[in-house]
Amino acid sequence: MTAPSLSSGPTDVALLDETIGACLRRIARQHPDREALVVVHQGVRLTYAGLDHQVDRVARGLHTAGLRKGDRLAIWAPSCAEWTLVQYATARLGIVLVTVNPAYRSHELAHVLRQSTSRMLVCAASFKTSDYVAMVEQVRSDLVALKQVVVLGTPDWDALLLDEGDLPEGDLHPNDPINIQYTSGTTGFPKGATLSHRNIVNNGFFVGLLCGYTEQDRIAVPVPFYHCFGMVMGVLGALTHGACVVVPGPSFEPTATLQAVQDERCTALYGVPTMFIAELADSGFSSYDLASLRTGIMAGSPCPVEVMKRVVAEMHMREVTICYGMTETSPVSTQTRADDDLERRVSTVGRVHPQVTVKVVDPVTGKTVPRGATGELCTAGYGVMIGYWEDPDKTAEAIDPDGFMHTGDLAVMDAEGYLSIVGRIKDLIIRGGENVYPREVEEFLFTHPDVAEVQVVGVPDGRYGEELCAWVRLRAGAVMTQDDVRDFCRDRLAHYKVPRYVRFTDSFPMTVTGKVQKYLMREQSAAELGLV
């Protein structure tokens, strides 16, 4: 009889029962003189003792500013030293950190700040083409809860760095909420996945454990901090093993990343497949000494076989691992191991994590399917989020009564417990590691007065995995160009949500019951665009 698609990870290593702040204190005592954080573009170098001291300074400033346990503080900035200081300082006081995607525009920013009722926003003045200060001013009058905006690099930020003052650290528990991460949702707006100390400290710990991290490791983290990949797998993965985080730049740039790996003698490198592709394609790639690399993490979307072979052979990442997860599970549920063969690394997302249980179920009946059969991947254990912030109905839809998070991904578990992701139940588009739910883009495009109806689908793309294609039906007499549609999105949506392709149509393929058949739209779009 075929075994059921159910697998539980090993339990021989116990969960860490401590808050993020307590973990930092412990590691700082154990490894005070080891480097904890190197931010190349800022020239910042902090040992663990130095990091612990700077975190205390920011925590005092936040407390003096009136923030208390349970209050929400949002951070909107590219990767920088201050980002990490705020991450640790809020955790030290029990303040819930709300992470905002640096690519967000005013429309998305306002929703996140309003829905989380954030009392303070810490933000960069600007980044690339985004004037953060101007966008904040556009929406601030509508945000009743927002009491203070602190812009990095200004006297307001300097005022938070206090050497004297109260630093209350009592009354904190590992199960307290400490982070809200907004994920694109099918309801038209992102939902706030609420994570505890226990969720993310332990996920960082186990990710690092499977990468074999010790205090000798130096991890290059070119992925953004606002996402679990950067702040959990990167920052907390390093912390829990006494390793060092190396930040090559404010955002990903292949040359800067390769230079940082060489100069800082990094032993691990993170990225989505498109990042590794860009690094391998860099004109000076062969001139960099990457021999210090041993491991790292590739996640976000499937990696092409030939790319993985080159990463192992030419970047010396013989122990590179593949991770699978979602923000709502803190994030990693499965991971390949260092001794898995190349075929496993490119065709599967590995096996279940320690202290986690996964199963594959029939999406209709909810029953566990036999191994080798396709169904919805569900995960349970310490990593499952507390819930969506202030949204019990959506929480109940996502987490069943047995505590399993329903991922919406279609998967197959083989006889040895390896999982392969074969599709998505929902119409999630993954563009370069960024999750985009078409509904969110569709509802935004509906706000244009000339748009009568719109549907968004994903189409294949050699660089980003998928790109967005918008099918638009205009109102009678209206005239729009493809550029008009894209320009409308650019001002108020993150760049990765702007449709690359726009197709004007009079109708959509429908079922007899009136449901849009997006799979036919995807096939037709790909064929018309020559992407098949």
XYZ file of C-alpha atoms in Angstrom:
532
model
C 0.000 0.000 0.000
C 1.379 3.428 -0.958
C 2.392 5.572 2.013
C 0.495 8.818 2.601
C 2.059 12.144 1.617
C 2.795 13.092 5.216
C 6.230 13.766 6.675
C 7.521 15.176 9.967
C 10.981 16.614 10.454
C 13.495 15.459 13.058
C 12.978 16.575 16.651
C 16.407 15.805 18.094
C 17.348 19.515 18.126
C 15.110 21.483 20.475
C 13.398 24.753 19.611
C 15.012 27.922 20.943
C 12.833 29.280 23.732
C 13.906 32.927 23.720
C 13.035 36.294 22.275
C 15.085 37.946 19.555
C 16.497 40.423 22.074
C 17.522 37.674 24.492
C 19.141 35.768 21.633
C 21.205 38.821 20.665
C 22.292 39.311 24.303
C 23.352 35.662 24.543
C 25.327 35.635 21.302
C 26.952 38.984 22.138
C 28.216 37.486 25.403
C 29.478 34.345 23.672
C 31.152 36.081 20.715
C 31.640 39.743 21.664
C 34.563 40.396 19.333
C 33.330 38.538 16.269
C 31.965 40.638 13.425
C 28.176 40.563 13.338
C 27.307 43.054 10.595
C 29.271 44.465 7.662
C 27.445 46.936 5.415
C 29.800 47.521 2.527
C 28.150 50.534 0.908
C 28.019 52.389 4.225
C 31.442 51.372 5.496
C 29.838 49.952 8.667
C 31.468 47.179 10.684
C 29.975 46.042 13.972
C 31.086 43.268 16.281
C 28.411 41.480 18.256
C 29.263 43.583 21.295
C 29.101 46.723 19.158
C 25.815 45.678 17.572
C 24.289 44.957 20.979
C 25.365 48.424 22.186
C 23.956 50.237 19.135
C 20.674 48.325 19.423
C 20.358 49.491 23.034
C 20.841 53.106 21.894
C 18.006 52.858 19.357
C 15.779 50.996 21.811
C 16.207 53.783 24.362
C 15.282 56.308 21.686
C 12.134 54.437 20.735
C 11.093 54.105 24.369
C 11.737 57.795 24.991
C 9.634 58.593 21.901
C 6.716 56.889 23.645
C 6.578 53.515 21.915
C 5.653 50.540 24.079
C 5.251 46.786 23.806
C 2.630 45.907 21.205
C 2.821 49.231 19.345
C 3.558 49.010 15.632
C 6.556 50.658 13.978
C 6.878 50.504 10.192
C 10.201 50.599 8.356
C 10.449 51.602 4.708
C 14.018 51.584 3.441
C 16.482 49.613 1.356
C 19.038 47.364 3.053
C 21.220 49.361 5.442
C 22.729 49.170 8.920
C 19.895 51.225 10.401
C 17.374 48.679 9.148
C 18.987 45.949 11.223
C 19.307 48.208 14.274
C 15.579 48.958 14.097
C 14.777 45.260 13.649
C 16.636 44.347 16.830
C 15.631 47.437 18.832
C 11.911 46.922 18.259
C 12.275 43.263 19.223
C 14.125 44.249 22.394
C 11.144 46.350 23.505
C 8.354 44.121 22.161
C 7.375 46.676 19.512
C 5.899 44.996 16.420
C 7.990 45.753 13.335
C 5.962 46.325 10.161
C 8.161 45.747 7.130
C 7.360 47.774 4.015
C 8.605 46.808 0.565
C 11.014 49.529 -0.712
C 9.321 49.267 -4.114
C 5.907 50.245 -2.755
C 4.286 53.439 -3.918
C 1.877 55.714 -2.069
C -1.203 53.549 -2.729
C 0.375 50.491 -1.109
C 2.160 52.412 1.645
C -1.091 53.995 2.828
C -2.810 50.606 3.070
C -0.013 49.034 5.119
C 0.271 51.938 7.555
C -3.496 52.224 7.938
C -4.221 48.524 8.333
C -1.417 48.019 10.868
C -2.227 51.292 12.695
C 1.499 51.993 12.857
C 2.430 54.751 15.330
C 5.869 55.465 13.855
C 7.401 55.191 10.400
C 11.160 55.011 9.949
C 12.021 55.598 6.306
C 14.785 56.524 3.913
C 14.553 59.971 2.335
C 14.558 58.420 -1.123
C 15.703 55.373 -3.036
C 16.332 55.095 -6.768
C 13.424 56.974 -8.387
C 11.220 56.901 -5.276
C 10.884 60.069 -3.211
C 9.785 58.474 0.055
C 9.321 61.757 1.901
C 7.029 63.105 -0.805
C 4.942 59.927 -0.850
C 4.607 59.973 2.926
C 3.315 63.541 2.755
C 0.750 62.477 0.139
C -0.872 59.986 2.500
C -0.044 61.204 6.004
C -3.166 63.278 6.545
C -5.308 60.148 6.201
C -3.351 58.141 8.790
C -4.808 58.894 12.200
C -2.584 56.478 14.134
C 0.715 57.655 12.647
C 2.276 60.019 15.201
C 5.882 60.307 14.040
C 7.936 59.927 10.872
C 11.693 59.479 11.302
C 13.772 59.947 8.157
C 17.149 58.191 8.123
C 20.125 60.501 7.860
C 18.348 63.434 9.542
C 18.442 64.895 13.062
C 15.254 62.971 13.832
C 17.165 59.707 13.401
C 20.134 60.990 15.382
C 17.738 61.846 18.203
C 16.846 58.160 18.552
C 20.448 57.206 19.374
C 20.464 57.599 23.151
C 23.250 56.541 25.508
C 21.199 57.199 28.620
C 17.597 56.546 29.545
C 15.185 53.744 30.364
C 15.544 50.403 28.640
C 12.702 48.154 29.823
C 13.115 44.584 28.652
C 10.782 42.700 30.969
C 7.412 41.138 30.286
C 8.399 39.742 26.867
C 7.576 36.212 25.744
C 8.740 34.190 22.715
C 5.122 33.804 21.601
C 4.524 37.568 21.440
C 3.907 39.030 17.965
C 6.997 40.905 16.799
C 6.747 41.286 13.022
C 4.016 41.965 10.458
C 4.939 41.195 6.852
C 2.489 42.142 4.144
C 1.935 39.559 1.441
C 0.081 40.124 -1.817
C -3.456 38.899 -1.437
C -6.365 37.764 -3.543
C -8.602 40.358 -1.912
C -6.928 43.240 -3.740
C -4.714 44.402 -0.881
C -1.786 42.734 0.909
C -2.561 40.885 4.141
C -0.376 41.284 7.232
C 1.145 37.951 8.216
C 1.865 38.309 11.943
C 4.937 36.459 13.213
C 6.249 35.843 16.723
C 9.767 35.746 18.158
C 9.444 31.952 18.304
C 8.389 31.789 14.649
C 11.307 33.649 13.168
C 14.126 33.001 15.662
C 13.686 29.273 15.195
C 13.263 29.419 11.442
C 16.495 31.370 11.124
C 18.160 28.879 13.463
C 17.087 25.772 11.540
C 17.859 27.288 8.140
C 21.365 28.022 9.411
C 21.654 24.575 10.982
C 20.958 22.884 7.636
C 23.516 25.185 5.990
C 26.054 24.094 8.609
C 26.652 27.594 9.970
C 29.062 28.335 12.824
C 30.548 31.568 14.135
C 33.159 31.227 11.392
C 30.648 31.833 8.593
C 30.162 35.095 6.706
C 26.881 35.307 4.798
C 26.458 37.636 1.817
C 22.843 38.872 1.885
C 21.987 40.848 -1.278
C 18.292 39.989 -0.895
C 16.136 42.728 0.711
C 15.604 42.923 4.453
C 11.883 43.720 4.236
C 11.216 40.094 3.288
C 11.741 36.917 5.332
C 14.596 35.892 3.025
C 16.694 38.807 4.235
C 15.558 39.450 7.801
C 14.923 35.858 8.921
C 17.031 33.512 6.810
C 19.755 36.155 6.599
C 19.888 38.302 9.743
C 18.427 35.805 12.231
C 20.028 32.819 10.508
C 23.388 34.441 11.154
C 22.551 35.627 14.688
C 21.489 32.234 16.006
C 24.840 30.731 14.978
C 27.079 33.684 15.773
C 27.852 34.229 12.082
C 28.317 37.536 10.238
C 25.920 39.218 7.814
C 27.581 40.998 4.877
C 25.379 43.470 2.995
C 26.851 44.248 -0.452
C 24.595 47.212 -1.274
C 21.224 48.885 -0.686
C 19.664 46.599 -3.299
C 20.902 43.806 -5.512
C 23.633 44.626 -7.980
C 25.683 41.704 -9.338
C 29.070 43.421 -9.469
C 28.780 44.768 -5.926
C 27.716 41.328 -4.692
C 30.650 39.534 -6.317
C 33.060 42.178 -5.016
C 31.702 41.820 -1.478
C 31.983 38.021 -1.555
C 35.609 38.336 -2.640
C 36.656 41.162 -0.306
C 34.848 39.885 2.781
C 35.709 36.218 2.152
C 32.091 35.190 2.402
C 31.334 31.518 2.923
C 27.649 31.708 1.939
C 25.618 33.642 -0.625
C 21.849 34.129 -0.857
C 19.680 34.927 -3.848
C 16.760 34.100 -6.083
C 17.730 32.328 -9.320
C 17.663 35.559 -11.336
C 20.336 36.994 -9.035
C 22.651 34.047 -9.576
C 22.021 34.268 -13.332
C 23.000 37.954 -13.265
C 26.158 37.224 -11.263
C 27.246 34.481 -13.655
C 26.592 36.822 -16.596
C 28.595 39.714 -15.087
C 31.284 40.826 -17.535
C 33.988 40.538 -14.882
C 32.740 37.302 -13.309
C 35.874 35.280 -14.055
C 38.107 37.854 -12.362
C 36.544 37.470 -8.897
C 37.997 35.088 -6.336
C 34.981 33.245 -4.947
C 36.886 30.301 -3.489
C 35.784 31.203 0.050
C 32.181 30.236 -0.787
C 30.914 26.913 0.493
C 27.151 27.137 0.758
C 24.200 29.485 0.460
C 20.520 29.525 -0.334
C 18.603 29.730 -3.571
C 14.879 30.297 -3.194
C 11.921 32.131 -4.686
C 11.439 30.106 -7.877
C 12.796 26.956 -9.546
C 16.428 27.061 -10.616
C 17.374 25.952 -14.164
C 19.606 22.872 -14.159
C 22.458 24.498 -16.068
C 22.472 27.498 -13.735
C 22.691 25.266 -10.668
C 25.575 23.337 -12.225
C 27.476 26.582 -12.803
C 26.745 27.862 -9.283
C 28.204 24.666 -7.815
C 31.194 24.477 -10.155
C 32.139 28.098 -10.860
C 31.032 29.779 -7.627
C 32.355 26.975 -5.401
C 28.961 26.582 -3.708
C 29.139 22.807 -3.490
C 26.750 22.754 -0.502
C 24.192 25.279 -1.835
C 20.675 24.539 -0.603
C 17.198 25.128 -1.997
C 14.514 26.421 0.360
C 10.746 26.476 0.000
C 8.296 28.363 2.128
C 6.003 31.339 2.424
C 5.851 34.396 4.637
C 3.010 32.835 6.634
C 5.313 29.958 7.697
C 8.189 32.172 8.837
C 9.138 31.275 5.981
C 10.922 27.938 5.346
C 9.146 24.575 5.562
C 11.397 22.427 3.372
C 15.056 22.558 2.409
C 17.536 20.438 0.512
C 20.516 19.153 2.460
C 24.212 19.661 1.724
C 24.602 16.029 0.689
C 21.620 15.973 -1.692
C 22.643 15.305 -5.289
C 22.279 17.897 -8.048
C 19.138 16.257 -9.413
C 17.378 16.631 -6.057
C 18.381 20.292 -5.858
C 16.961 21.214 -9.237
C 13.866 19.007 -9.318
C 12.677 19.269 -5.687
C 12.469 21.728 -2.809
C 13.963 19.182 -0.448
C 12.529 17.524 2.626
C 10.612 18.782 5.624
C 12.416 21.026 8.130
C 13.144 20.004 11.734
C 10.181 20.439 14.099
C 7.801 20.850 11.126
C 5.169 18.581 9.571
C 4.064 18.760 5.943
C 1.377 16.909 4.042
C -0.151 16.928 0.575
C -3.949 16.900 0.514
C -6.759 16.714 -1.973
C -7.834 20.378 -2.353
C -11.498 19.373 -2.448
C -11.791 16.699 0.251
C -8.865 17.736 2.446
C -7.721 14.103 2.698
C -4.016 13.279 2.528
C -3.133 11.865 -0.889
C -0.775 8.920 -1.501
C 2.861 9.651 -2.242
C 3.350 10.382 -5.913
C -0.067 12.024 -6.232
C -0.609 15.745 -6.705
C -2.375 17.850 -4.099
C -2.150 21.016 -2.025
C 0.901 21.364 0.194
C 0.077 22.112 3.843
C 2.497 22.761 6.696
C 2.222 22.756 10.480
C 4.517 23.388 13.413
C 6.229 26.246 15.223
C 6.597 28.284 12.003
C 2.911 28.828 11.241
C 2.053 32.485 11.719
C -0.091 33.803 14.559
C -2.527 34.947 11.871
C -3.271 37.819 9.515
C -3.245 41.097 11.419
C -6.777 42.093 12.463
C -8.302 39.650 9.971
C -9.630 36.515 11.704
C -11.744 35.479 8.719
C -8.773 35.326 6.338
C -6.758 33.598 9.048
C -9.403 30.893 9.385
C -9.414 30.411 5.617
C -5.647 29.869 5.579
C -5.060 27.814 8.759
C -7.302 24.795 9.306
C -8.538 23.565 12.723
C -5.601 21.121 12.926
C -3.097 23.965 12.663
C -2.018 23.332 9.074
C -1.303 26.326 6.865
C -2.723 25.766 3.378
C -0.121 27.084 0.956
C -2.204 27.116 -2.212
C 0.671 25.369 -4.003
C 0.261 22.056 -5.789
C 2.957 19.577 -4.829
C 4.051 15.948 -5.112
C 5.877 14.039 -2.357
C 8.016 11.110 -3.458
C 8.763 7.880 -1.590
C 11.727 9.422 0.221
C 9.843 12.524 1.319
C 11.224 14.970 -1.249
C 8.698 17.534 -2.435
C 8.275 19.016 -5.893
C 6.139 22.095 -6.517
C 4.196 21.514 -9.715
C 1.798 24.423 -9.896
C -0.469 26.767 -7.988
C -4.085 26.442 -7.056
C -4.498 30.170 -7.100
C -3.217 32.379 -9.862
C -0.148 33.578 -8.034
C 2.521 34.980 -10.330
C 6.144 34.743 -9.181
C 8.226 37.370 -10.946
C 11.908 37.282 -10.022
C 11.130 35.923 -6.561
C 8.362 38.480 -5.883
C 4.862 37.130 -5.343
C 2.165 38.963 -7.290
C -1.499 38.093 -6.975
C -3.323 39.217 -10.147
C -6.379 40.316 -8.155
C -4.441 43.140 -6.510
C -3.280 44.547 -9.862
C -6.707 44.015 -11.413
C -8.517 45.921 -8.682
C -6.068 48.782 -9.004
C -6.507 48.963 -12.794
C -10.276 49.004 -12.257
C -9.819 52.436 -10.673
C -8.874 53.899 -14.070
C -11.988 55.588 -15.525
C -11.448 54.116 -19.010
C -11.106 50.486 -17.874
C -14.321 48.450 -17.946
C -12.849 45.053 -17.140
C -9.367 43.621 -16.658
C -7.754 40.267 -16.023
C -4.064 39.696 -15.286
C -2.179 36.465 -15.951
C 1.403 35.310 -15.799
C 3.328 34.415 -18.935
C 6.746 32.729 -19.209
C 9.870 34.868 -19.058
C 13.459 33.689 -19.442
C 14.875 36.193 -16.977
C 12.249 36.608 -14.261
C 10.447 33.270 -14.534
C 7.131 35.006 -15.177
C 5.931 38.408 -16.346
C 2.536 40.047 -16.025
C 0.181 40.290 -18.961
C -2.953 42.415 -18.551
C -6.035 41.794 -20.682
C -8.000 45.049 -20.717
C -11.521 45.763 -21.958
C -12.084 49.495 -22.349
C -15.277 51.415 -21.782
C -17.240 52.399 -24.903
C -15.488 55.203 -26.742
C -12.364 55.122 -24.568
C -8.897 55.056 -26.106
C -5.772 53.831 -24.284
C -2.372 52.572 -25.356
C -0.259 49.914 -23.701
C 2.025 52.644 -22.381
C -0.978 54.447 -20.875
C -1.793 51.349 -18.831
C 1.790 50.888 -17.688
C 2.236 54.580 -16.850
C -0.918 54.520 -14.723
C 0.546 51.644 -12.688
C 4.069 53.009 -12.359
C 3.053 55.979 -10.242
C 1.300 53.946 -7.562
C 2.351 50.281 -7.747
C 5.661 48.525 -7.135
C 7.644 48.059 -10.336
C 7.285 44.275 -10.323
C 3.470 44.608 -10.397
C 3.474 46.739 -13.552
C 2.317 44.572 -16.502
C 5.018 44.128 -19.102
C 2.431 43.100 -21.667
C -0.986 44.659 -22.295
C -3.601 43.146 -24.565
C -6.829 44.979 -25.393
C -9.831 42.746 -25.854
C -13.600 42.810 -26.216
C -14.184 39.594 -24.268
C -12.591 36.962 -22.054
C -12.721 33.161 -22.335
C -15.440 31.994 -19.943
C -16.855 28.772 -18.556
C -20.552 28.064 -18.956
C -21.049 29.344 -15.421
C -19.396 32.677 -16.233
C -15.958 32.143 -14.647
C -12.936 33.523 -16.491
C -10.647 30.757 -17.754
C -7.250 32.169 -16.954
C -5.400 29.082 -18.087
C -6.697 29.701 -21.620
C -5.655 33.338 -21.359
C -2.156 32.308 -20.318
C -1.864 29.869 -23.203
C -3.186 32.361 -25.738
C -1.012 35.199 -24.455
C 2.131 33.084 -24.486
C 1.397 31.912 -28.035
C 0.668 35.421 -29.354
C 3.802 36.809 -27.741
C 5.990 33.959 -28.965
C 6.839 32.836 -25.424
C 6.059 29.130 -25.780
